[in-house]
Short mmCIF file of C-alpha atoms in Angstrom, two decimals:
data_model
loop_
_atom_site.label_atom_id
_atom_site.label_comp_id
_atom_site.label_asym_id
_atom_site.label_seq_id
_atom_site.Cartn_x
_atom_site.Cartn_y
_atom_site.Cartn_z
CA UNK I 461 196.26 77.82 135.50
CA UNK I 462 195.09 74.58 133.91
CA UNK I 463 197.42 72.11 132.24
CA UNK I 464 196.53 71.76 128.56
CA UNK I 465 198.99 68.96 127.92
CA UNK I 466 202.33 68.46 126.26
CA UNK I 467 203.08 68.69 122.55
CA UNK I 468 206.07 68.45 120.28
CA UNK I 469 205.06 71.58 118.35
CA UNK I 470 202.73 74.41 119.24
CA UNK I 471 201.67 76.59 116.31
CA UNK I 472 200.26 79.98 117.30
CA UNK I 473 197.92 81.12 114.54
CA UNK I 474 195.92 79.15 111.97
CA UNK I 475 196.35 81.71 109.23
CA UNK I 476 198.04 81.11 105.89
CA UNK I 477 201.38 80.04 107.38
CA UNK I 478 199.96 78.21 110.39
CA UNK I 479 197.73 76.01 108.23
CA UNK I 480 200.77 74.88 106.23
CA UNK I 481 202.78 74.15 109.37
CA UNK I 482 199.89 72.19 110.88
CA UNK I 483 199.67 70.02 107.78
CA UNK I 484 203.36 69.38 107.30
CA UNK I 485 204.37 68.82 110.94
CA UNK I 486 201.46 66.48 111.68
CA UNK I 487 202.17 64.32 108.61
CA UNK I 488 204.53 62.37 110.87
CA UNK I 489 202.18 60.55 113.28
CA UNK I 490 204.83 60.65 116.02
CA UNK I 491 204.60 64.48 116.19
CA UNK I 492 202.00 65.85 118.58
CA UNK I 493 200.90 69.20 117.12
CA UNK I 494 198.69 71.83 118.77
CA UNK I 495 197.36 74.78 116.76
CA UNK I 496 195.99 77.78 118.65
CA UNK I 497 193.79 80.23 116.74
CA UNK I 498 192.21 83.40 118.12
CA UNK I 499 189.53 83.50 115.43
CA UNK I 500 186.74 81.05 114.81
CA UNK I 501 185.70 78.41 112.27
CA UNK I 502 184.86 79.38 108.69
CA UNK I 503 181.19 78.36 108.82
CA UNK I 504 179.85 81.42 107.00
CA UNK I 505 178.83 81.50 103.35
CA UNK I 506 180.78 84.68 102.59
CA UNK I 507 184.06 82.99 103.48
CA UNK I 508 183.54 80.72 100.47
CA UNK I 509 181.77 82.72 97.76
CA UNK I 510 184.60 84.79 96.24
CA UNK I 511 182.79 88.13 96.25
CA UNK I 512 182.27 87.66 99.97
CA UNK I 513 185.26 89.87 100.74
CA UNK I 514 182.82 92.77 100.28
CA UNK I 515 180.93 91.53 103.34
CA UNK I 516 183.84 90.13 105.33
CA UNK I 517 186.19 93.11 105.41
CA UNK I 518 185.00 95.43 108.14
CA UNK I 519 182.78 92.76 109.71
CA UNK I 520 183.80 91.68 113.24
CA UNK I 521 182.82 88.12 112.40
CA UNK I 522 185.68 87.97 109.88
CA UNK I 523 188.01 90.91 110.53
CA UNK I 524 189.95 92.02 113.60
CA UNK I 525 189.03 95.63 112.71
CA UNK I 526 192.51 97.00 113.36
CA UNK I 527 193.31 100.58 112.49
CA UNK I 528 196.54 102.47 112.02
CA UNK I 529 197.56 105.44 114.09
CA UNK I 530 197.09 108.76 112.24
CA UNK I 531 199.48 108.81 109.30
CA UNK I 532 201.26 112.05 108.40
CA UNK I 533 201.73 110.91 104.80
CA UNK I 534 197.98 110.35 104.45
CA UNK I 535 197.00 113.80 105.65
CA UNK I 536 196.67 112.70 109.26
CA UNK I 537 194.17 109.96 108.46
CA UNK I 538 193.97 106.72 110.46
CA UNK I 539 192.95 103.97 108.07
CA UNK I 540 191.38 100.53 108.60
CA UNK I 541 193.85 97.65 108.60
CA UNK I 542 191.94 94.42 107.86
CA UNK I 543 193.24 91.07 109.13
CA UNK I 544 191.37 87.77 108.98
CA UNK I 545 189.65 86.62 112.18
CA UNK I 546 189.05 82.99 111.21
CA UNK I 547 190.90 79.78 110.41
CA UNK I 548 192.78 80.47 107.21
CA UNK I 549 193.48 83.99 108.47
CA UNK I 550 193.58 86.66 105.82
CA UNK I 551 193.47 84.02 103.06
CA UNK I 552 189.78 83.73 103.98
CA UNK I 553 189.02 87.40 103.21
CA UNK I 554 191.74 88.53 100.80
CA UNK I 555 191.79 89.16 97.05
CA UNK I 556 192.65 85.51 96.23
CA UNK I 557 195.43 86.62 93.86
CA UNK I 558 198.16 84.04 93.30
CA UNK I 559 201.43 85.94 93.01
CA UNK I 560 204.99 84.89 93.79
CA UNK I 561 206.79 88.18 93.19
CA UNK I 562 210.02 88.59 91.24
CA UNK I 563 213.11 86.40 91.14
CA UNK I 564 215.10 89.51 92.07
CA UNK I 565 213.19 89.76 95.37
CA UNK I 566 214.48 86.44 96.62
CA UNK I 567 217.91 86.81 95.09
CA UNK I 568 218.06 90.07 97.03
CA UNK I 569 217.28 88.22 100.26
CA UNK I 570 220.14 85.83 99.54
CA UNK I 571 222.47 88.75 98.83
CA UNK I 572 221.60 90.24 102.23
CA UNK I 573 223.35 87.23 103.76
CA UNK I 574 220.48 84.73 103.90
CA UNK I 575 221.63 81.54 102.17
CA UNK I 576 218.90 79.28 100.88
CA UNK I 577 216.45 82.10 100.07
CA UNK I 578 217.33 82.85 96.43
CA UNK I 579 214.79 82.36 93.62
CA UNK I 580 216.21 78.99 92.62
CA UNK I 581 216.04 77.94 96.29
CA UNK I 582 212.43 78.96 96.92
CA UNK I 583 210.83 77.97 93.60
CA UNK I 584 210.73 74.26 94.55
CA UNK I 585 208.78 75.18 97.69
CA UNK I 586 206.23 77.14 95.64
CA UNK I 587 205.89 74.13 93.36
CA UNK I 588 205.64 71.57 96.16
CA UNK I 589 202.12 72.59 97.20
CA UNK I 590 200.80 74.05 93.93
CA UNK I 591 197.75 72.59 92.18
CA UNK I 592 197.58 74.66 89.01
CA UNK I 593 194.75 74.37 86.51
CA UNK I 594 197.18 74.56 83.57
CA UNK I 595 199.28 71.63 82.37
CA UNK I 596 202.54 71.27 84.33
CA UNK I 597 205.59 73.12 83.03
CA UNK I 598 208.82 74.55 84.39
CA UNK I 599 206.93 77.03 86.57
CA UNK I 600 203.75 75.18 87.56
CA UNK I 601 202.71 71.86 89.03
CA UNK I 602 199.49 70.01 89.77
CA UNK I 603 198.44 67.81 92.66
CA UNK I 604 199.35 70.00 95.63
CA UNK I 605 197.13 71.60 98.26
CA UNK I 606 197.15 75.20 96.96
CA UNK I 607 194.66 75.42 94.09
CA UNK I 608 195.30 78.02 91.36
CA UNK I 609 192.82 78.74 88.56
CA UNK I 610 192.04 81.43 86.02
CA UNK I 611 189.18 83.92 86.53
CA UNK I 612 185.72 82.68 85.58
CA UNK I 613 184.57 86.04 84.24
CA UNK I 614 185.93 88.55 81.71
CA UNK I 615 185.00 92.16 81.08
CA UNK I 616 185.15 93.96 77.75
CA UNK I 617 186.18 97.07 79.68
CA UNK I 618 189.20 95.35 81.24
CA UNK I 619 190.27 93.86 77.91
CA UNK I 620 190.31 97.43 76.58
CA UNK I 621 192.30 98.61 79.60
CA UNK I 622 194.85 95.92 78.88
CA UNK I 623 195.02 97.06 75.24
CA UNK I 624 195.55 100.61 76.47
CA UNK I 625 198.34 99.49 78.78
CA UNK I 626 200.04 97.84 75.80
CA UNK I 627 199.77 101.12 73.87
CA UNK I 628 201.41 102.81 76.88
CA UNK I 629 204.35 100.41 76.69
CA UNK I 630 203.27 97.66 79.12
CA UNK I 631 203.31 94.41 77.10
CA UNK I 632 200.77 91.62 77.44
CA UNK I 633 202.21 88.51 79.06
CA UNK I 634 200.58 85.13 79.81
CA UNK I 635 201.83 84.56 83.37
CA UNK I 636 202.97 86.74 86.27
CA UNK I 637 204.65 83.86 88.11
CA UNK I 638 207.79 83.01 86.14
CA UNK I 639 210.16 85.30 88.04
CA UNK I 640 209.67 88.40 85.86
CA UNK I 641 206.17 89.87 86.18
CA UNK I 642 206.60 93.01 84.07
CA UNK I 643 203.60 93.32 81.75
CA UNK I 644 199.82 92.88 81.95
CA UNK I 645 197.72 89.77 82.36
CA UNK I 646 194.63 88.42 84.02
CA UNK I 647 195.43 87.50 87.61
CA UNK I 648 195.52 83.84 88.57
CA UNK I 649 193.38 83.17 91.63
CA UNK I 650 193.19 80.79 94.57
CA UNK I 651 189.79 79.33 93.74
CA UNK I 652 188.38 75.91 92.94
CA UNK I 653 185.40 75.72 90.60
CA UNK I 654 184.20 79.18 91.53
CA UNK I 655 184.76 78.96 95.31
CA UNK I 656 187.45 80.62 97.39
CA UNK I 657 190.32 78.29 98.23
CA UNK I 658 191.71 79.44 101.56
CA UNK I 659 194.71 77.98 103.38
CA UNK I 660 192.27 76.34 105.79
CA UNK I 661 190.51 74.50 102.97
CA UNK I 662 193.75 73.52 101.28
CA UNK I 663 196.04 72.62 104.16
CA UNK I 664 194.32 72.56 107.55
CA UNK I 665 190.99 70.82 107.14
CA UNK I 666 192.34 67.75 105.32
CA UNK I 667 194.86 67.27 108.15
CA UNK I 668 192.38 67.58 111.04
CA UNK I 669 191.41 63.93 110.69
CA UNK I 670 194.86 63.03 112.03
CA UNK I 671 194.71 62.07 115.71
CA UNK I 672 198.04 63.79 116.43
CA UNK I 673 196.78 67.25 115.31
CA UNK I 674 194.65 69.36 117.64
CA UNK I 675 193.06 72.69 116.69
CA UNK I 676 191.69 75.07 119.30
CA UNK I 677 189.89 78.30 118.31
CA UNK I 678 188.36 81.34 119.98
CA UNK I 679 191.18 81.95 122.43
CA UNK I 680 193.78 84.57 123.29
CA UNK I 681 197.44 83.63 123.55
CA UNK I 682 198.81 85.59 126.48
CA UNK I 683 202.52 84.80 126.20
CA UNK I 684 205.25 82.36 125.35
CA UNK I 685 207.07 81.11 128.43
CA UNK I 686 210.89 81.22 128.32
CA UNK I 687 213.05 79.18 130.69
CA UNK I 688 216.87 79.19 130.54
CA UNK I 689 216.81 80.74 127.07
CA UNK I 690 214.33 78.25 125.62
CA UNK I 691 210.63 78.51 124.71
CA UNK I 692 208.92 75.81 126.77
CA UNK I 693 205.21 76.63 126.82
CA UNK I 694 202.37 78.82 125.63
CA UNK I 695 199.84 80.36 128.01
CA UNK I 696 196.40 81.21 126.63
CA UNK I 697 192.99 82.23 127.92
CA UNK I 698 189.47 81.30 126.87
CA UNK I 699 186.14 81.84 128.56
CA UNK I 700 187.73 83.34 131.66
CA UNK I 701 190.06 80.38 132.17
CA UNK I 702 193.84 80.25 131.80
CA UNK I 703 195.62 77.29 130.23
CA UNK I 704 199.25 76.27 129.79
CA UNK I 705 200.40 74.01 126.95
CA UNK I 706 204.00 72.83 127.06
CA UNK I 707 206.25 72.24 124.04
CA UNK I 708 209.01 69.66 124.09
CA UNK I 709 210.07 70.61 120.57
CA UNK I 710 209.37 74.13 119.35
CA UNK I 711 206.92 77.01 119.63
CA UNK I 712 206.14 78.43 116.19
CA UNK I 713 204.61 81.89 115.89
CA UNK I 714 202.43 82.28 112.81
CA UNK I 715 200.16 85.08 114.00
CA UNK I 716 201.13 87.32 111.09
CA UNK I 717 203.11 90.51 110.68
CA UNK I 718 200.78 92.25 113.13
CA UNK I 719 200.15 89.51 115.68
CA UNK I 720 203.57 87.88 115.96
CA UNK I 721 205.60 90.95 117.08
CA UNK I 722 202.87 91.93 119.54
CA UNK I 723 202.92 88.44 121.07
CA UNK I 724 206.71 88.48 121.29
CA UNK I 725 206.58 91.77 123.18
CA UNK I 726 203.85 90.40 125.47
CA UNK I 727 206.29 87.58 126.25
CA UNK I 728 209.06 90.00 127.23
CA UNK I 729 210.92 89.59 123.94
CA UNK I 730 211.74 92.81 122.13
CA UNK I 731 213.62 96.06 122.49
CA UNK I 732 214.67 96.16 126.13
CA UNK I 733 214.27 99.91 126.57
CA UNK I 734 210.80 99.91 125.02
CA UNK I 735 209.66 96.96 127.14
CA UNK I 736 211.04 98.43 130.33
CA UNK I 737 209.42 101.80 129.64
CA UNK I 738 206.09 100.00 129.28
CA UNK I 739 206.59 98.24 132.62
CA UNK I 740 207.21 94.92 130.91
CA UNK I 741 209.79 92.49 132.23
CA UNK I 742 212.55 91.81 129.71
CA UNK I 743 213.19 88.14 128.98
CA UNK I 744 215.24 88.67 125.83
CA UNK I 745 216.53 91.82 124.15
CA UNK I 746 215.85 91.90 120.39
CA UNK I 747 215.60 95.50 119.15
CA UNK I 748 214.29 94.66 115.68
CA UNK I 749 210.99 93.19 116.87
CA UNK I 750 208.10 95.31 115.64
CA UNK I 751 210.35 97.45 113.43
CA UNK I 752 210.82 97.22 109.64
CA UNK I 753 207.08 97.22 108.83
CA UNK I 754 206.64 97.38 105.06
CA UNK I 755 203.32 97.51 103.25
CA UNK I 756 202.01 98.23 99.78
CA UNK I 757 200.09 101.50 99.75
CA UNK I 758 197.46 101.55 97.01
CA UNK I 759 196.34 104.77 95.36
CA UNK I 760 192.91 104.41 93.76
CA UNK I 761 192.24 106.76 90.81
CA UNK I 762 188.74 106.26 89.34
CA UNK I 763 187.69 106.80 85.72
CA UNK I 764 184.07 107.19 84.63
CA UNK I 765 183.21 105.43 81.38
CA UNK I 766 180.15 105.07 79.18
CA UNK I 767 178.92 102.63 76.55
CA UNK I 768 180.31 99.55 78.30
CA UNK I 769 179.31 97.31 81.19
CA UNK I 770 180.96 97.53 84.60
CA UNK I 771 180.01 96.03 87.93
CA UNK I 772 178.59 99.44 88.89
CA UNK I 773 176.06 99.35 86.04
CA UNK I 774 175.29 95.65 86.41
CA UNK I 775 174.60 96.00 90.12
CA UNK I 776 172.31 98.98 89.50
CA UNK I 777 170.23 96.89 87.05
CA UNK I 778 167.83 94.70 89.04
CA UNK I 779 167.55 92.06 86.32
CA UNK I 780 171.31 91.72 85.94
CA UNK I 781 171.74 91.72 89.70
CA UNK I 782 169.30 88.83 90.03
CA UNK I 783 171.05 86.97 87.20
CA UNK I 784 174.35 87.19 89.11
CA UNK I 785 172.96 84.88 91.77
CA UNK I 786 171.35 82.52 89.27
CA UNK I 787 174.52 82.29 87.19
CA UNK I 788 176.61 81.51 90.24
CA UNK I 789 174.18 78.88 91.53
CA UNK I 790 173.93 77.12 88.17
CA UNK I 791 177.39 77.49 86.66
CA UNK I 792 179.75 78.90 89.35
CA UNK I 793 180.62 81.72 86.95
CA UNK I 794 179.91 85.44 86.75
CA UNK I 795 180.46 88.42 89.06
CA UNK I 796 180.04 86.44 92.29
CA UNK I 797 183.29 84.61 91.42
CA UNK I 798 185.18 87.90 91.09
CA UNK I 799 188.34 88.67 92.94
CA UNK I 800 188.49 92.40 93.75
CA UNK I 801 190.81 92.79 90.75
CA UNK I 802 190.88 90.74 87.56
CA UNK I 803 193.56 92.39 85.43
CA UNK I 804 196.98 93.36 86.68
CA UNK I 805 199.88 95.28 85.20
CA UNK I 806 203.45 95.55 86.44
CA UNK I 807 205.50 98.48 85.19
CA UNK I 808 208.40 100.79 86.00
CA UNK I 809 207.60 104.24 87.30
CA UNK I 810 210.82 105.45 85.66
CA UNK I 811 213.82 103.96 83.82
CA UNK I 812 215.76 104.16 87.09
CA UNK I 813 214.40 100.77 88.16
CA UNK I 814 215.84 97.46 86.98
CA UNK I 815 212.54 95.60 87.40
CA UNK I 816 208.90 96.67 87.62
CA UNK I 817 208.27 98.68 90.76
CA UNK I 818 204.55 99.37 90.28
CA UNK I 819 201.57 97.03 90.38
CA UNK I 820 198.19 98.04 88.97
CA UNK I 821 195.03 96.27 90.07
CA UNK I 822 192.41 97.17 87.47
CA UNK I 823 188.83 96.76 88.65
CA UNK I 824 185.60 97.11 86.62
CA UNK I 825 184.00 98.95 89.54
CA UNK I 826 184.44 101.99 91.73
CA UNK I 827 183.52 103.18 95.22
CA UNK I 828 184.78 105.77 97.64
CA UNK I 829 186.18 103.13 100.00
CA UNK I 830 185.69 99.45 100.79
CA UNK I 831 182.48 99.04 102.74
CA UNK I 832 180.74 101.82 100.82
CA UNK I 833 178.28 101.22 98.00
CA UNK I 834 179.30 101.23 94.35
CA UNK I 835 179.15 104.50 92.46
CA UNK I 836 175.94 105.02 90.42
CA UNK I 837 177.83 105.32 87.12
CA UNK I 838 179.97 103.11 84.91
CA UNK I 839 183.64 103.21 85.92
CA UNK I 840 186.90 101.40 86.41
CA UNK I 841 189.52 101.82 89.13
CA UNK I 842 193.23 101.85 88.32
CA UNK I 843 194.52 101.00 91.77
CA UNK I 844 198.32 101.28 91.81
CA UNK I 845 200.93 100.56 94.47
CA UNK I 846 204.67 101.03 94.94
CA UNK I 847 206.01 97.48 95.13
CA UNK I 848 209.22 98.25 97.00
CA UNK I 849 208.61 101.18 99.35
CA UNK I 850 211.63 102.64 101.10
CA UNK I 851 209.53 103.92 104.02
CA UNK I 852 209.62 101.77 107.16
CA UNK I 853 207.02 101.65 109.88
CA UNK I 854 206.40 99.69 113.06
CA UNK I 855 203.97 97.48 114.96
CA UNK I 856 204.22 97.36 118.74
CA UNK I 857 202.08 96.26 121.63
CA UNK I 858 200.08 99.24 122.82
CA UNK I 859 199.26 100.06 126.45
CA UNK I 860 195.92 98.25 126.04
CA UNK I 861 197.62 95.16 124.65
CA UNK I 862 196.35 95.83 121.13
CA UNK I 863 198.58 96.47 118.11
CA UNK I 864 199.85 100.00 117.64
CA UNK I 865 200.22 100.06 113.85
CA UNK I 866 202.28 102.85 112.28
CA UNK I 867 203.11 102.10 108.61
CA UNK I 868 204.78 105.49 108.09
CA UNK I 869 203.59 105.69 104.49
CA UNK I 870 205.19 108.15 102.05
CA UNK I 871 207.89 109.08 104.56
CA UNK I 872 210.72 109.15 102.02
CA UNK I 873 211.32 111.35 99.03
CA UNK I 874 211.59 108.28 96.81
CA UNK I 875 208.17 106.97 97.87
CA UNK I 876 206.60 110.39 97.30
CA UNK I 877 208.15 110.59 93.82
CA UNK I 878 206.93 107.09 92.92
CA UNK I 879 203.41 107.96 94.10
CA UNK I 880 203.27 110.97 91.80
CA UNK I 881 204.76 109.05 88.87
CA UNK I 882 202.28 106.21 89.36
CA UNK I 883 199.31 108.57 89.03
CA UNK I 884 200.84 110.05 85.88
CA UNK I 885 201.19 106.54 84.40
CA UNK I 886 197.56 105.77 85.24
CA UNK I 887 196.57 108.89 83.31
CA UNK I 888 198.70 107.85 80.34
CA UNK I 889 196.95 104.48 80.19
CA UNK I 890 193.49 106.05 80.46
CA UNK I 891 194.32 108.44 77.61
CA UNK I 892 195.32 105.70 75.14
CA UNK I 893 193.28 105.15 71.92
CA UNK I 894 192.07 101.72 73.03
CA UNK I 895 189.82 103.40 75.60
CA UNK I 896 188.61 106.34 73.51
CA UNK I 897 185.31 104.67 72.59
CA UNK I 898 184.36 104.54 76.28
CA UNK I 899 185.14 108.24 76.83
CA UNK I 900 187.01 107.90 80.16
CA UNK I 901 186.84 110.91 82.46
CA UNK I 902 188.89 111.03 85.63
CA UNK I 903 186.49 111.09 88.58
CA UNK I 904 189.18 111.09 91.27
CA UNK I 905 191.49 112.73 91.94
CA UNK I 906 190.09 114.71 88.96
CA UNK I 907 191.63 116.54 86.00
CA UNK I 908 192.00 119.78 87.98
CA UNK I 909 194.73 118.08 90.03
CA UNK I 910 197.73 118.84 87.85
CA UNK I 911 200.99 119.77 89.61
CA UNK I 912 203.28 117.28 91.33
CA UNK I 913 202.41 118.83 94.69
CA UNK I 914 198.70 118.46 93.98
CA UNK I 915 199.16 114.86 92.85
CA UNK I 916 201.09 114.01 96.01
CA UNK I 917 198.37 115.58 98.13
CA UNK I 918 195.77 113.56 96.19
CA UNK I 919 197.74 110.37 96.73
CA UNK I 920 197.65 110.97 100.46
CA UNK I 921 193.89 111.53 100.35
CA UNK I 922 193.07 108.53 98.13
CA UNK I 923 195.54 105.93 99.34
CA UNK I 924 194.92 103.02 101.65
CA UNK I 925 196.56 99.73 102.48
CA UNK I 926 196.32 96.85 100.06
CA UNK I 927 196.70 94.51 103.06
CA UNK I 928 200.33 93.36 102.66
CA UNK I 929 202.09 93.99 106.03
CA UNK I 930 205.49 92.27 106.24
CA UNK I 931 208.90 92.41 107.87
CA UNK I 932 208.17 93.02 111.57
CA UNK I 933 210.34 90.12 112.81
CA UNK I 934 212.71 90.00 109.90
CA UNK I 935 215.41 87.51 109.01
CA UNK I 936 218.91 88.91 108.77
CA UNK I 937 222.58 87.89 108.79
CA UNK I 938 224.68 87.41 111.90
CA UNK I 939 226.23 90.88 111.67
CA UNK I 940 222.86 92.69 111.58
CA UNK I 941 222.04 94.14 115.01
CA UNK I 942 218.31 94.38 114.21
CA UNK I 943 217.90 90.90 112.68
CA UNK I 944 215.22 89.13 114.71
CA UNK I 945 215.54 85.77 112.95
CA UNK I 946 218.34 83.80 111.38
CA UNK I 947 218.03 82.23 107.93
CA UNK I 948 216.23 79.22 109.47
CA UNK I 949 213.52 81.45 110.98
CA UNK I 950 214.83 80.93 114.53
CA UNK I 951 214.61 83.82 116.98
CA UNK I 952 218.22 84.83 117.51
CA UNK I 953 219.48 84.21 121.01
CA UNK I 954 216.67 81.83 121.99
CA UNK I 955 216.08 78.13 121.46
CA UNK I 956 212.86 76.39 120.51
CA UNK I 957 211.20 79.52 119.09
CA UNK I 958 210.67 80.50 115.46
CA UNK I 959 208.53 83.02 113.62
CA UNK I 960 207.08 81.53 110.45
CA UNK I 961 204.93 84.05 108.61
CA UNK I 962 205.17 87.32 106.65
CA UNK I 963 206.95 88.92 109.62
CA UNK I 964 210.09 87.09 108.50
CA UNK I 965 210.47 88.89 105.17
CA UNK I 966 213.52 91.17 105.27
CA UNK I 967 212.14 93.06 102.26
CA UNK I 968 208.62 92.95 100.91
CA UNK I 969 208.05 90.97 97.73
CA UNK I 970 207.12 92.67 94.46
CA UNK I 971 203.48 91.65 94.37
CA UNK I 972 200.70 90.20 96.51
CA UNK I 973 202.15 88.57 99.61
CA UNK I 974 199.86 85.67 100.52
CA UNK I 975 201.49 82.95 98.44
CA UNK I 976 205.04 84.04 99.38
CA UNK I 977 203.93 83.67 103.01
CA UNK I 978 202.73 80.15 102.27
CA UNK I 979 206.07 79.41 100.61
CA UNK I 980 207.89 80.64 103.75
CA UNK I 981 205.81 78.21 105.82
CA UNK I 982 206.50 75.35 103.40
CA UNK I 983 210.23 75.99 103.55
CA UNK I 984 210.05 76.63 107.29
CA UNK I 985 208.33 73.30 107.94
CA UNK I 986 211.03 71.50 105.97
CA UNK I 987 213.74 73.19 108.06
CA UNK I 988 211.95 72.41 111.34
CA UNK I 989 211.67 68.73 110.48
CA UNK I 990 215.25 68.64 109.23
CA UNK I 991 216.56 70.23 112.43
CA UNK I 992 214.57 67.76 114.55
CA UNK I 993 216.36 64.86 112.86
CA UNK I 994 219.82 66.20 113.72
#
């Protein structure tokens, strides 16, 4: 084993959270910071052109190509589970949607017994790094590292969908990020002048010029070493060689909601019975590690339309397809700047909910699944997900060392009811007068699917992840037996070890999870530096 040196902080993972930690912790030149990333650099054009997600997801150059175990709620299907394999992590291949969630999400965390995590507590950390294209106001700031802009393309079809949503009772609102996102709007996106703005571009790369920050890529972290109840080193391999880097301050796991619990278990930290059964030595018993997996399951009904442009029809037209490239090269506008979804709508599946519990991602395109070609007809997709699923899954280290991902979708009666109600609401929107001129016809699941039982079966056949895994090393109060972390993101019962990524969420946020993860890292960095001064 080769000595890789001593550092104050070792950050495992240069994804969304790790990039923020690298930037903030290395701002003090006296801190020696090492960042270890399993993926590679982002020197590929499709990491930067927004529509590149079509080529990145499912490509081993960009995606770890994880898959779930067969899911009973999805008819026994095992589904792909994309995760970014590059600096910037999944922010380099995701939908680029800037979304904070609802004030009630964070107030709920505080009410669980996590002081400092209410909406009023976390909003300043969202604002600290924001660089919004709009003039500053109570909810937005300029000058930070995390660029937020408005889409650089509009579709007549999506404007009509938004009108139809209003007719169905979902009002138009200007901004999803004020604490109450109920309504419809165009999504704000993490882009800068028509290029993807990943966490690596915003936070990591500008900091790499600092001599006290070291980034290493293309490696595999084997374990965190624990001595006398303290994390003291990280062991990693690369090119057949084994290295040991020691940490005099803290080891910070930011490998994501899939990677972080697997690495903890590889280090002998987890449920003692599970580790022992797998032949793993137990360094620290923490039964909640790998449990509490929450994800947003998207159901993707498709509606054929006529008499209006969609990406399907534009792509099928050779002249328009050629113009897409020209328009992007000359103006940085047009379809190549598209996020997967441009218009969103947040709504309640029933009056039983105090805040919106559904999120629609409306797309002027359709396909059978990501990675397949577009359908040869005009269409839009009304992708819809349950924002606060009650089902809980797990992520554990499998016998081969790879993640064993079991989301356990649609396991509760409530989640099954919401799935059916969400498809009914999609049909209501599609039937509104604002869309009549385009003659929408349901392509999938199809009008023959009518009963609740048939709709539930269709949901299981159509649904897939929308890439928001959270909660697998969750924060919790002192009295919670399964709380992995305390409110300062420290692994309970150990010193010098924190988990700073989406794993820490006790409950999933009501919307896209990338920017909440970045907020967690911003707040986490502030707590780490504060604790170091004590």
